[in-house]
Structures are given as structure tokens and as C-alpha cells.
Amino acid sequence: MDSSEKAAATSSPRGRPPRGRPPKLQRNARNGVGKGGEKTPHMAALILARGGSKGIPLKNIKHLAGVPLIGWVLRAAQDAGVFQSIWVSTDHDEIEKVAKQCGAQVHRRSSEVSKDSSTSLDAIAEFLSYHNEVDIVGNIQATSPCLHPSDLQKVAEMIREDGYDSVFSVVRRHQFRWSEIQKGVSDVTEPLNLNPAKRPRRQDWDGELYENGSFYFAKRHLIEMGYLQGGKMAYYEMRAEHSVDIDVDIDWPIAEQRVLRYGYFGKEKLKEIKLLVCNIDGCLTNGHIYVSGNQEEIISYDVRDSIGISLLKKSNIEVRLISERPCSKQTLSSLKLDLRMEIGISNKLAVVDEWRKEMGLCWKEVAYLGNEVSDEECLKKAGMSGVPADACSIAQKASGYICKCNGGRGAIREFAEHIFLLMEKVNSCQK
Ligand SMILES: CC(=O)N[C@H]1[C@H]([C@H](O)[C@H](O)CO)O[C@](OP(=O)(O)OC[C@H]2O[C@@H](n3ccc(N)nc3=O)[C@H](O)[C@@H]2O)(C(=O)O)C[C@@H]1O
């Protein structure tokens, strides 16, 4: 358990009696806690991802730190191990494709619940009307990408064990609020949650709880009555650093930094990278080969990539090249990259495995940049994996990072920077 997970486990969910309109629900047998051998209620994770988004076009699948936005929460949901099914509800073909690549099932929703004016509740209710098997829905918002499986496990327990009907995420803030000055109504402001004569210090004040939009869990009956929050309600308090809400486009770069520092990168702990293996055609080059009259191969590469390679070497990360095609060694050596390479390799996994054993490394210490079907196994095994933006979909699916740059056009340099960023994360966790 890393330090962030440990603190998340100590987050304090506290139940509050419902106030105001939401009705109190009767616990029924179907949603019961499993006494007397009843079947475990079906808890479905549901990520709403419509195609039209206000600020950022196709926001839900835009790459954030190399991963499509929905990919971050899908990974957390999958690794939480508490859901009987994991769904993306969308009205868009491209989002459907990406959701399936990320391992989710897809509910194609109607245009009525995909409008700018449609609420999340409309879309969740529609999903439920098509899925009778689902008893509890965990609506996880892709716009909060720093979610961890441990958060979801805790909430599932609150619903299954403690009998809550609905649980939603909140974050604690220490913010002083002031009333609005409104022309003709009031021309002065008043403190709303502080006494200016006794301004509390941060450590003397518990702050206030705000919905942070990360997730909303609710039982079927509640949603069918038109509520996402109600019945026996509780909140789940998330750590402030995990609480990210991408609302407007200026939130995007902040979220990217946050996710690199505090996001969830999978079950296996990241290790320091010692070797980067890079496929030649389509990663080092753009895949084009020009053949001269005397059968000489001419390839092109990007100087940014050779800079990336020297930066990696300076950081003591060895770089090696591999290729399925018997490329011209003469052409490659004229690039003066001074890298060890193996060409004409039908089984890349066997070669990379040999290399890592020779260097005394485990797979977690190996990074792999590939773009083809023949790279799939290495991408899956490597501690860090990346593909250029124009890699084939099989390689993209197997990879943890999708570059913005194409192969032969800066992808190595970009992947190198991603490795350096993650190395900072590894090192800061070790301190
Ligand atoms: C559960 C709920 O009410 N969510 C609303 C949230 C929530 O109140 C805040 O996050 C709290 O901080 O606010 C909204 O949040 P937003 O518009 O960013 O939507 C959050 C995510 O849900 C998807 N979505 C939303 C509504 C809908 N009918 N279909 C969808 O696919 C979006 O694409 C996005 O990935 C808002 O800003 O108006 C609209 C959302 O509907």
C-alpha cells in the first residue's frame, strides 16, 4: 500500500440523516446485505460520456497524460474488484470504440439523454431501464481522474455492509464565504461562515464539505424515484489531492499534473526504468522507406527523438532498438545513434526477455515503445509502455501511454519525458 492509498483508507465516511426532500427508503430483500444467503446485489460502475461537451471537444476521450480521460476512472473501477459490471454510457461511435479498448461494456444511450440540457440522472435512469440485473449504480465521473480503487472499495462496503442507500464523494475545503453584493438589494457583503473578529487559523477550523463530483452511488429504487442522493445517505470524504474536477478548459493542464503526481497507475508499483526498447519502423521512423535505384534504403527520423535518446542515456537508461523487418543495418548505423539493436525478429518478447535477464532487470524496470501487433506482448509486460499517436489499435490498447506525436515525429522524445515525469513520482514516493 503506498502512502496515498493508506491515507485514502483513513478517509472518513460519515452518515448523516437525510434533510429536506429526499425520501427515506425501506431496505428491501433485493438490495439487502446478504443475510441468509441472498445473492450479492449487482453493483454496476457507470461512466457517463456523451460526445457533445461544452468547453473541450470530445473531452471524455481526450488524452490526459497519455490516457483517454475515461481510461483513468475505468482502470480504478476495474482494479477495485467490487463491480459486477463496468459500463460507459455514450451516444458517440469514437467514445464507444475507446471505452471498449479500455475494457468497458458500452450502453448506447438515446439522444434524449445526451443533450446539453440532459442531467446525469436522466442518463442513469435510462441505463437502468435497459439493465434489470443492476441493483446499485456507481456513477463515476470521468472528469475526476485521480480516483483510486481503494476509494471505490470503501464506498462499496458502505453500501453493502453498512446499508447506505446512497453515497457520494466530497472534499474538505477551508474557504471563507461572503454574501454577494447585489445592486438595489444589498450594497454590502456579509461573512457567511466566519467571524471576521476571530478569523480562525486553518488548523483551528474543520472547514466545510463540498461535493467534488468524483462519484455518486445509489440504489435502483432511489434513482427510479428521481433521486441520486437520498434514503440513508452518507458522504465519502476524498483526499484533497485526489479531488480534481475538470470543468473548464483551464482545469486540463492542472489535472494533468495532478494525475501524474497522485493518479492511479495500476496494481503494480512503478519501478525505476533502466532499459527502454523501441521498435524501429513506426516509432524511430514514421514507417516510410525510400528505396534508391541501387536498392539502398533511405529512412527519415526526427532530431527531437535523437535528443530524447541522449537524455535517456544521460539518465542512465539504456536504449535498444528492435525490428520485425530485416532493416538495413548500414542505414541505421549511419544515424550514429550508437544503440544496440536486433533486426528481423519474429519473437520480440523472447529477445527483450533475454536482454532484461542479461542486464539483471525485472520487467517493471523495462520501458517499451511500440506501434505494431508484434509489439503487443512487450507492451503488456513492460513496467512502462507507450505508443505513438498513429500506432495500430491493438498496440494502443496494450499500452499505458499514447503519445501526442506520431512515430518518427517526436514520439521517443515525448515518451522519454513521460518516463522522466513518472520517475519523479517513483522517487518522491520512495522518500
Ligand atoms: C451527478 C451530477 O449531477 N453530475 C453533474 C456534475 C456535478 O454536479 C459536478 O461535477 C459536481 O461538482 O456537474 C456537471 O458536470 P459535467 O457536465 O462536467 O459532467 C460530468 C461528466 O458526466 C458526463 N455527462 C453529464 C451529463 C450527461 N447527461 N451526460 C454525460 O455524459 C460529462 O460528459 C462528464 O464526463 C456540470 O458541470 O454541469 C453536470 C453533471 O450532470
Short mmCIF file of C-alpha atoms and ligand atoms in Angstrom, two decimals:
data_model
loop_
_atom_site.label_atom_id
_atom_site.label_comp_id
_atom_site.label_asym_id
_atom_site.label_seq_id
_atom_site.Cartn_x
_atom_site.Cartn_y
_atom_site.Cartn_z
CA MET A 1 0.00 0.00 0.00
CA ASP A 2 1.57 3.33 -0.97
CA SER A 3 1.21 6.41 1.20
CA SER A 4 -1.65 7.84 -0.85
CA GLU A 5 -3.66 4.63 -0.56
CA LYS A 6 -3.04 4.49 3.16
CA ALA A 7 -4.46 7.95 3.69
CA ALA A 8 -7.44 7.24 1.43
CA ALA A 9 -8.25 4.24 3.59
CA THR A 10 -8.43 6.54 6.58
CA SER A 11 -10.78 8.96 4.82
CA SER A 12 -13.79 9.36 6.99
CA PRO A 13 -17.18 8.50 5.54
CA ARG A 14 -19.82 9.66 7.96
CA GLY A 15 -23.54 9.10 7.60
CA ARG A 16 -25.96 11.98 8.03
CA PRO A 17 -29.70 11.71 8.38
CA PRO A 18 -31.43 12.90 5.21
CA ARG A 19 -32.52 16.52 5.33
CA GLY A 20 -35.25 18.06 3.24
CA ARG A 21 -36.95 16.36 0.35
CA PRO A 22 -35.17 13.09 -0.48
CA PRO A 23 -37.29 10.22 0.85
CA LYS A 24 -36.21 7.60 3.35
CA LEU A 25 -36.10 4.23 1.69
CA GLN A 26 -37.18 0.89 3.03
CA ARG A 27 -34.37 -1.62 2.71
CA ASN A 28 -35.78 -4.43 0.59
CA ALA A 29 -34.74 -8.01 0.17
CA ARG A 30 -33.32 -7.43 -3.28
CA ASN A 31 -30.88 -4.81 -2.08
CA GLY A 32 -30.30 -6.49 1.28
CA VAL A 33 -26.89 -7.05 2.79
CA GLY A 34 -26.76 -10.72 2.06
CA LYS A 35 -28.04 -12.17 5.36
CA GLY A 36 -29.49 -15.62 4.93
CA GLY A 37 -27.64 -16.42 1.72
CA GLU A 38 -29.29 -13.90 -0.60
CA LYS A 39 -27.48 -13.18 -3.83
CA THR A 40 -24.94 -10.39 -3.77
CA PRO A 41 -26.59 -7.28 -5.18
CA HIS A 42 -25.32 -6.37 -8.62
CA MET A 43 -23.26 -3.20 -8.39
CA ALA A 44 -22.51 -1.61 -11.75
CA ALA A 45 -19.99 1.15 -12.38
CA LEU A 46 -21.38 3.62 -14.87
CA ILE A 47 -19.31 6.30 -16.55
CA LEU A 48 -21.38 8.81 -18.49
CA ALA A 49 -19.51 10.02 -21.55
CA ARG A 50 -21.56 11.89 -24.07
CA GLY A 51 -20.00 13.09 -27.31
CA GLY A 52 -21.01 16.72 -27.09
CA SER A 53 -19.17 18.62 -24.42
CA LYS A 54 -19.32 22.33 -23.79
CA GLY A 55 -15.72 23.58 -23.39
CA ILE A 56 -13.35 20.83 -24.58
CA PRO A 57 -14.35 18.93 -27.75
CA LEU A 58 -14.73 15.17 -27.13
CA LYS A 59 -13.37 15.81 -23.62
CA ASN A 60 -14.26 12.34 -22.38
CA ILE A 61 -11.71 10.64 -24.65
CA LYS A 62 -9.16 13.43 -24.94
CA HIS A 63 -5.81 12.14 -23.74
CA LEU A 64 -4.87 13.29 -20.27
CA ALA A 65 -1.23 12.38 -19.51
CA GLY A 66 -1.35 9.90 -22.38
CA VAL A 67 -4.54 8.09 -21.33
CA PRO A 68 -8.06 8.84 -22.67
CA LEU A 69 -9.92 10.68 -19.90
CA ILE A 70 -12.39 7.81 -19.29
CA GLY A 71 -9.39 5.42 -19.08
CA TRP A 72 -8.28 6.77 -15.70
CA VAL A 73 -11.52 6.03 -13.86
CA LEU A 74 -12.08 2.79 -15.77
CA ARG A 75 -8.71 1.49 -14.54
CA ALA A 76 -9.63 2.39 -10.95
CA ALA A 77 -13.06 0.74 -11.30
CA GLN A 78 -11.60 -2.43 -12.81
CA ASP A 79 -8.93 -2.80 -10.14
CA ALA A 80 -11.36 -2.07 -7.29
CA GLY A 81 -12.84 -5.55 -7.84
CA VAL A 82 -16.22 -4.56 -6.36
CA PHE A 83 -18.30 -4.19 -9.54
CA GLN A 84 -20.25 -6.94 -11.25
CA SER A 85 -20.16 -4.90 -14.44
CA ILE A 86 -18.46 -1.75 -15.71
CA TRP A 87 -20.21 0.42 -18.29
CA VAL A 88 -19.72 3.53 -20.34
CA SER A 89 -22.92 5.19 -21.49
CA THR A 90 -22.40 7.15 -24.68
CA ASP A 91 -24.04 8.41 -27.85
CA HIS A 92 -20.77 8.61 -29.81
CA ASP A 93 -19.03 5.99 -32.02
CA GLU A 94 -15.47 7.08 -31.22
CA ILE A 95 -16.17 7.07 -27.46
CA GLU A 96 -17.71 3.60 -27.81
CA LYS A 97 -14.51 2.39 -29.51
CA VAL A 98 -12.21 3.85 -26.85
CA ALA A 99 -14.42 2.58 -24.00
CA LYS A 100 -14.23 -0.95 -25.39
CA GLN A 101 -10.47 -0.64 -25.84
CA CYS A 102 -10.29 0.29 -22.16
CA GLY A 103 -12.23 -2.89 -21.31
CA ALA A 104 -15.66 -1.38 -20.53
CA GLN A 105 -19.05 -2.53 -21.75
CA VAL A 106 -20.97 0.10 -23.66
CA HIS A 107 -24.54 1.27 -23.29
CA ARG A 108 -25.56 3.26 -26.36
CA ARG A 109 -27.82 5.89 -24.97
CA SER A 110 -30.61 7.76 -26.67
CA SER A 111 -30.24 11.29 -27.99
CA GLU A 112 -32.87 12.46 -25.44
CA VAL A 113 -30.42 11.92 -22.57
CA SER A 114 -27.40 13.22 -24.49
CA LYS A 115 -28.40 16.84 -24.88
CA ASP A 116 -26.72 19.81 -23.21
CA SER A 117 -29.80 20.05 -21.02
CA SER A 118 -29.85 16.34 -20.06
CA THR A 119 -28.96 15.57 -16.48
CA SER A 120 -26.78 12.72 -15.25
CA LEU A 121 -29.85 11.34 -13.51
CA ASP A 122 -31.74 11.13 -16.85
CA ALA A 123 -28.88 9.14 -18.39
CA ILE A 124 -28.51 6.86 -15.33
CA ALA A 125 -32.26 6.17 -15.21
CA GLU A 126 -32.23 5.27 -18.90
CA PHE A 127 -29.31 2.87 -18.35
CA LEU A 128 -31.19 1.17 -15.51
CA SER A 129 -34.31 0.78 -17.63
CA TYR A 130 -32.25 -1.38 -20.00
CA HIS A 131 -30.44 -3.33 -17.28
CA ASN A 132 -32.80 -5.08 -14.91
CA GLU A 133 -29.96 -7.08 -13.41
CA VAL A 134 -28.41 -3.96 -11.84
CA ASP A 135 -29.31 -3.18 -8.20
CA ILE A 136 -26.83 -0.42 -7.40
CA VAL A 137 -25.25 2.12 -9.73
CA GLY A 138 -21.91 3.78 -9.04
CA ASN A 139 -21.89 6.79 -11.35
CA ILE A 140 -18.20 7.65 -11.63
CA GLN A 141 -17.45 10.94 -13.37
CA ALA A 142 -14.57 10.83 -15.84
CA THR A 143 -13.95 14.49 -15.04
CA SER A 144 -12.34 13.39 -11.74
CA PRO A 145 -9.42 11.31 -12.98
CA CYS A 146 -7.46 10.97 -9.70
CA LEU A 147 -9.77 8.31 -8.31
CA HIS A 148 -8.20 5.25 -6.66
CA PRO A 149 -9.63 1.71 -6.33
CA SER A 150 -9.41 1.98 -2.54
CA ASP A 151 -11.97 4.84 -2.62
CA LEU A 152 -14.42 2.67 -4.55
CA GLN A 153 -13.82 -0.34 -2.30
CA LYS A 154 -14.67 1.73 0.76
CA VAL A 155 -17.88 3.05 -0.80
CA ALA A 156 -18.96 -0.42 -1.92
CA GLU A 157 -18.51 -1.56 1.68
CA MET A 158 -20.62 1.35 2.96
CA ILE A 159 -23.45 0.30 0.70
CA ARG A 160 -23.15 -3.47 1.02
CA GLU A 161 -22.14 -3.77 4.67
CA ASP A 162 -23.38 -0.58 6.32
CA GLY A 163 -26.65 -0.44 4.38
CA TYR A 164 -26.44 3.05 2.93
CA ASP A 165 -28.80 3.76 0.05
CA SER A 166 -26.64 6.44 -1.48
CA VAL A 167 -23.08 7.64 -1.03
CA PHE A 168 -21.36 10.46 -2.85
CA SER A 169 -17.87 11.93 -2.73
CA VAL A 170 -16.94 15.18 -1.04
CA VAL A 171 -13.80 17.13 -0.31
CA ARG A 172 -13.00 19.30 2.70
CA ARG A 173 -12.22 22.94 1.96
CA HIS A 174 -11.14 25.76 4.18
CA GLN A 175 -12.75 28.61 2.31
CA PHE A 176 -14.34 31.66 3.78
CA ARG A 177 -17.59 32.53 2.03
CA TRP A 178 -19.09 36.01 1.65
CA SER A 179 -22.54 37.09 0.54
CA GLU A 180 -22.97 38.72 -2.87
CA ILE A 181 -23.32 42.43 -3.34
CA GLN A 182 -26.42 42.93 -5.46
CA LYS A 183 -27.32 46.27 -6.91
CA GLY A 184 -30.58 47.52 -5.46
CA VAL A 185 -30.78 44.70 -2.93
CA SER A 186 -27.69 44.95 -0.79
CA ASP A 187 -24.60 47.05 -1.37
CA VAL A 188 -22.51 45.48 1.35
CA THR A 189 -21.17 41.97 1.81
CA GLU A 190 -21.58 39.82 4.93
CA PRO A 191 -19.43 36.93 6.16
CA LEU A 192 -21.24 33.63 5.67
CA ASN A 193 -19.08 31.18 7.57
CA LEU A 194 -16.65 33.19 9.66
CA ASN A 195 -16.43 35.80 12.33
CA PRO A 196 -14.06 38.48 10.95
CA ALA A 197 -13.15 39.49 14.51
CA LYS A 198 -11.97 35.93 15.17
CA ARG A 199 -10.69 34.64 11.87
CA PRO A 200 -9.81 31.01 12.55
CA ARG A 201 -6.47 29.61 11.51
CA ARG A 202 -6.66 26.64 9.17
CA GLN A 203 -5.66 24.25 11.94
CA ASP A 204 -8.36 25.61 14.28
CA TRP A 205 -11.22 25.10 11.86
CA ASP A 206 -12.56 21.83 10.40
CA GLY A 207 -13.52 23.54 7.15
CA GLU A 208 -16.62 22.56 5.17
CA LEU A 209 -17.57 19.66 2.95
CA TYR A 210 -18.17 20.19 -0.76
CA GLU A 211 -19.43 17.71 -3.32
CA ASN A 212 -16.40 17.13 -5.55
CA GLY A 213 -18.14 15.34 -8.43
CA SER A 214 -15.98 12.21 -8.35
CA PHE A 215 -18.79 9.66 -7.83
CA TYR A 216 -22.41 9.14 -6.90
CA PHE A 217 -23.56 5.67 -5.78
CA ALA A 218 -27.27 4.96 -5.41
CA LYS A 219 -29.63 2.03 -5.20
CA ARG A 220 -32.07 1.37 -8.05
CA HIS A 221 -35.22 2.35 -6.17
CA LEU A 222 -33.82 5.72 -5.31
CA ILE A 223 -32.95 6.51 -8.92
CA GLU A 224 -36.33 5.26 -10.09
CA MET A 225 -37.88 7.77 -7.71
CA GLY A 226 -35.82 10.54 -9.27
CA TYR A 227 -33.01 10.86 -6.74
CA LEU A 228 -29.29 10.23 -6.92
CA GLN A 229 -28.87 11.27 -3.30
CA GLY A 230 -31.42 10.20 -0.71
CA GLY A 231 -32.60 7.45 1.62
CA LYS A 232 -29.96 6.56 4.18
CA MET A 233 -27.26 8.88 2.83
CA ALA A 234 -23.59 9.22 3.51
CA TYR A 235 -20.69 11.04 2.03
CA TYR A 236 -17.23 9.73 1.36
CA GLU A 237 -14.51 12.24 2.04
CA MET A 238 -11.73 12.14 -0.54
CA ARG A 239 -8.24 13.43 -0.02
CA ALA A 240 -7.87 16.97 -1.35
CA GLU A 241 -5.03 15.99 -3.68
CA HIS A 242 -7.19 13.27 -5.27
CA SER A 243 -10.07 15.64 -5.70
CA VAL A 244 -9.85 17.01 -9.23
CA ASP A 245 -12.83 18.27 -11.18
CA ILE A 246 -12.25 19.13 -14.83
CA ASP A 247 -14.94 21.65 -15.54
CA VAL A 248 -13.46 24.26 -17.85
CA ASP A 249 -10.50 24.03 -20.23
CA ILE A 250 -8.08 25.79 -17.89
CA ASP A 251 -8.55 22.87 -15.47
CA TRP A 252 -7.00 20.49 -18.01
CA PRO A 253 -3.24 21.20 -17.56
CA ILE A 254 -3.70 21.31 -13.77
CA ALA A 255 -5.49 17.96 -13.86
CA GLU A 256 -2.66 16.55 -15.99
CA GLN A 257 -0.03 17.49 -13.40
CA ARG A 258 -2.25 16.23 -10.59
CA VAL A 259 -2.86 12.87 -12.24
CA LEU A 260 0.84 12.35 -12.89
CA ARG A 261 1.58 13.03 -9.24
CA TYR A 262 -1.43 11.49 -7.49
CA GLY A 263 -3.25 9.39 -10.10
CA TYR A 264 -3.71 5.63 -10.10
CA PHE A 265 -1.31 3.82 -12.41
CA GLY A 266 -2.34 0.22 -11.87
CA LYS A 267 -1.95 -2.53 -9.30
CA GLU A 268 1.76 -2.96 -9.77
CA LYS A 269 4.03 -0.37 -8.21
CA LEU A 270 6.13 1.62 -10.66
CA LYS A 271 9.85 0.94 -10.54
CA GLU A 272 12.79 2.91 -11.79
CA ILE A 273 13.31 2.33 -15.52
CA LYS A 274 16.73 1.03 -16.58
CA LEU A 275 16.09 -0.02 -20.19
CA LEU A 276 13.95 1.41 -22.99
CA VAL A 277 13.32 -0.81 -26.00
CA CYS A 278 11.98 0.94 -29.06
CA ASN A 279 10.53 -0.53 -32.23
CA ILE A 280 12.21 0.87 -35.34
CA ASP A 281 9.60 1.11 -38.11
CA GLY A 282 6.83 3.42 -36.97
CA CYS A 283 8.47 4.57 -33.70
CA LEU A 284 12.02 5.65 -34.51
CA THR A 285 10.90 6.26 -38.11
CA ASN A 286 7.50 7.14 -39.49
CA GLY A 287 7.47 3.80 -41.30
CA HIS A 288 8.26 5.22 -44.72
CA ILE A 289 11.14 3.68 -46.63
CA TYR A 290 12.52 5.19 -49.80
CA VAL A 291 14.43 2.73 -51.96
CA SER A 292 17.07 4.05 -54.32
CA GLY A 293 17.99 2.53 -57.72
CA ASN A 294 20.85 0.58 -56.15
CA GLN A 295 18.49 -0.87 -53.51
CA GLU A 296 19.69 1.39 -50.70
CA GLU A 297 17.09 2.15 -48.04
CA ILE A 298 16.51 5.76 -47.12
CA ILE A 299 14.63 6.48 -43.91
CA SER A 300 13.94 9.67 -42.02
CA TYR A 301 13.91 10.32 -38.31
CA ASP A 302 13.30 13.29 -36.08
CA VAL A 303 16.18 15.11 -34.40
CA ARG A 304 13.92 15.57 -31.34
CA ASP A 305 13.99 11.79 -30.97
CA SER A 306 17.77 11.60 -31.01
CA ILE A 307 17.80 14.30 -28.32
CA GLY A 308 15.32 12.19 -26.33
CA ILE A 309 17.62 9.18 -26.70
CA SER A 310 20.65 11.13 -25.41
CA LEU A 311 18.61 12.46 -22.47
CA LEU A 312 17.61 8.92 -21.57
CA LYS A 313 21.22 7.75 -21.78
CA LYS A 314 22.32 10.66 -19.57
CA SER A 315 19.79 9.47 -17.00
CA ASN A 316 21.36 6.01 -17.09
CA ILE A 317 18.52 4.48 -19.06
CA GLU A 318 19.90 2.22 -21.76
CA VAL A 319 18.08 2.43 -25.10
CA ARG A 320 17.92 -0.50 -27.54
CA LEU A 321 16.18 -0.89 -30.89
CA ILE A 322 14.24 -3.84 -32.23
CA SER A 323 12.56 -4.63 -35.52
CA GLU A 324 10.48 -7.37 -37.03
CA ARG A 325 11.70 -6.38 -40.50
CA PRO A 326 15.28 -7.03 -41.53
CA CYS A 327 16.02 -3.30 -41.92
CA SER A 328 19.27 -2.16 -43.38
CA LYS A 329 21.83 -2.12 -40.55
CA GLN A 330 24.01 0.11 -42.68
CA THR A 331 21.29 2.76 -42.94
CA LEU A 332 20.57 2.55 -39.22
CA SER A 333 24.21 2.82 -38.24
CA SER A 334 24.56 5.96 -40.36
CA LEU A 335 22.11 7.60 -37.93
CA LYS A 336 25.01 7.44 -35.42
CA LEU A 337 22.72 6.71 -32.52
CA ASP A 338 25.16 4.17 -31.14
CA LEU A 339 22.46 1.81 -29.90
CA ARG A 340 22.37 -1.94 -29.66
CA MET A 341 19.74 -3.40 -31.97
CA GLU A 342 18.22 -6.65 -33.17
CA ILE A 343 16.50 -6.77 -36.55
CA GLY A 344 14.43 -9.40 -38.36
CA ILE A 345 12.96 -10.57 -35.05
CA SER A 346 9.78 -12.61 -35.23
CA ASN A 347 9.52 -13.08 -31.44
CA LYS A 348 10.27 -9.68 -29.88
CA LEU A 349 9.18 -10.83 -26.43
CA ALA A 350 11.89 -13.52 -26.36
CA VAL A 351 14.61 -11.03 -27.34
CA VAL A 352 13.56 -8.36 -24.83
CA ASP A 353 13.26 -11.03 -22.15
CA GLU A 354 16.80 -12.12 -22.95
CA TRP A 355 18.05 -8.52 -22.79
CA ARG A 356 16.45 -7.84 -19.43
CA LYS A 357 17.83 -11.06 -17.93
CA GLU A 358 21.27 -10.19 -19.27
CA MET A 359 21.01 -6.79 -17.50
CA GLY A 360 19.60 -8.37 -14.33
CA LEU A 361 16.31 -6.47 -14.59
CA CYS A 362 12.71 -7.34 -13.88
CA TRP A 363 10.03 -6.38 -16.42
CA LYS A 364 8.96 -3.44 -14.21
CA GLU A 365 12.33 -1.84 -14.93
CA VAL A 366 11.84 -2.07 -18.68
CA ALA A 367 10.02 0.55 -20.76
CA TYR A 368 8.79 -0.30 -24.26
CA LEU A 369 7.73 1.92 -27.13
CA GLY A 370 5.93 0.01 -29.88
CA ASN A 371 3.32 0.54 -32.54
CA GLU A 372 2.52 -2.81 -34.13
CA VAL A 373 0.72 -6.07 -33.34
CA SER A 374 4.16 -7.68 -32.93
CA ASP A 375 4.80 -5.26 -30.02
CA GLU A 376 1.66 -6.20 -28.08
CA GLU A 377 3.21 -8.72 -25.69
CA CYS A 378 6.17 -6.48 -24.83
CA LEU A 379 3.83 -3.52 -24.27
CA LYS A 380 1.77 -5.61 -21.87
CA LYS A 381 4.80 -6.89 -19.95
CA ALA A 382 6.82 -3.69 -19.67
CA GLY A 383 6.77 -1.58 -16.50
CA MET A 384 6.05 1.45 -18.67
CA SER A 385 4.66 1.21 -22.15
CA GLY A 386 3.96 3.77 -24.81
CA VAL A 387 2.78 4.03 -28.41
CA PRO A 388 2.98 6.87 -30.94
CA ALA A 389 -0.33 8.55 -31.74
CA ASP A 390 -0.58 6.68 -35.07
CA ALA A 391 0.05 3.18 -33.63
CA CYS A 392 -2.35 0.37 -34.53
CA SER A 393 -5.33 -0.07 -32.19
CA ILE A 394 -4.06 -3.39 -30.74
CA ALA A 395 -0.84 -1.69 -29.64
CA GLN A 396 -2.78 1.29 -28.30
CA LYS A 397 -4.97 -0.98 -26.21
CA ALA A 398 -1.95 -2.77 -24.73
CA SER A 399 -0.17 0.45 -23.86
CA GLY A 400 -0.25 2.67 -20.78
CA TYR A 401 0.63 5.90 -22.60
CA ILE A 402 -0.44 7.18 -26.00
CA CYS A 403 1.85 9.91 -27.33
CA LYS A 404 0.51 13.03 -28.94
CA CYS A 405 3.35 12.75 -31.51
CA ASN A 406 3.37 10.28 -34.36
CA GLY A 407 6.07 7.69 -34.94
CA GLY A 408 9.27 9.22 -36.37
CA ARG A 409 7.93 12.63 -35.39
CA GLY A 410 8.96 13.12 -31.77
CA ALA A 411 7.26 10.14 -30.08
CA ILE A 412 10.51 8.91 -28.49
CA ARG A 413 11.26 12.36 -27.09
CA GLU A 414 7.72 12.64 -25.75
CA PHE A 415 7.79 9.16 -24.21
CA ALA A 416 11.17 9.96 -22.64
CA GLU A 417 9.62 12.98 -20.94
CA HIS A 418 6.75 10.85 -19.71
CA ILE A 419 9.26 8.37 -18.26
CA PHE A 420 11.12 11.21 -16.50
CA LEU A 421 7.87 12.51 -15.00
CA LEU A 422 6.91 9.09 -13.70
CA MET A 423 10.41 8.60 -12.36
CA GLU A 424 9.93 11.77 -10.31
CA LYS A 425 6.76 10.14 -8.93
CA VAL A 426 8.65 6.93 -8.10
CA ASN A 427 11.43 8.87 -6.40
CA SER A 428 9.09 11.10 -4.42
CA CYS A 429 7.22 8.01 -3.15
CA GLN A 430 10.50 6.43 -2.06
CA LYS A 431 11.46 9.46 0.06
C1 LIG B 1 -24.27 13.64 -10.93
C2 LIG B 1 -24.36 15.04 -11.45
O1 LIG B 1 -25.33 15.72 -11.20
N1 LIG B 1 -23.36 15.45 -12.19
C3 LIG B 1 -23.31 16.80 -12.76
C4 LIG B 1 -21.99 17.44 -12.39
C5 LIG B 1 -21.82 17.58 -10.86
O2 LIG B 1 -22.89 18.36 -10.36
C6 LIG B 1 -20.50 18.30 -10.59
O3 LIG B 1 -19.44 17.53 -11.15
C7 LIG B 1 -20.29 18.43 -9.07
O4 LIG B 1 -19.03 19.01 -8.84
O5 LIG B 1 -21.92 18.75 -12.96
C8 LIG B 1 -21.98 18.76 -14.40
O6 LIG B 1 -20.78 18.10 -14.81
P1 LIG B 1 -20.24 17.81 -16.29
O7 LIG B 1 -21.09 18.47 -17.30
O8 LIG B 1 -18.75 18.07 -16.29
O9 LIG B 1 -20.45 16.23 -16.40
C9 LIG B 1 -19.66 15.30 -15.70
C10 LIG B 1 -19.39 14.10 -16.62
O10 LIG B 1 -20.62 13.44 -16.94
C11 LIG B 1 -20.85 13.44 -18.36
N2 LIG B 1 -22.29 13.63 -18.59
C12 LIG B 1 -23.00 14.52 -17.84
C13 LIG B 1 -24.36 14.67 -18.09
C14 LIG B 1 -24.97 13.90 -19.10
N3 LIG B 1 -26.27 13.98 -19.36
N4 LIG B 1 -24.22 13.03 -19.82
C15 LIG B 1 -22.90 12.89 -19.59
O11 LIG B 1 -22.23 12.11 -20.29
C16 LIG B 1 -19.97 14.55 -18.91
O12 LIG B 1 -19.59 14.31 -20.26
C17 LIG B 1 -18.77 14.50 -17.97
O13 LIG B 1 -17.85 13.48 -18.32
C18 LIG B 1 -21.93 20.24 -14.84
O14 LIG B 1 -20.86 20.83 -14.69
O15 LIG B 1 -22.93 20.75 -15.32
C19 LIG B 1 -23.23 18.08 -14.95
C20 LIG B 1 -23.40 16.69 -14.33
O16 LIG B 1 -24.65 16.14 -14.70
#
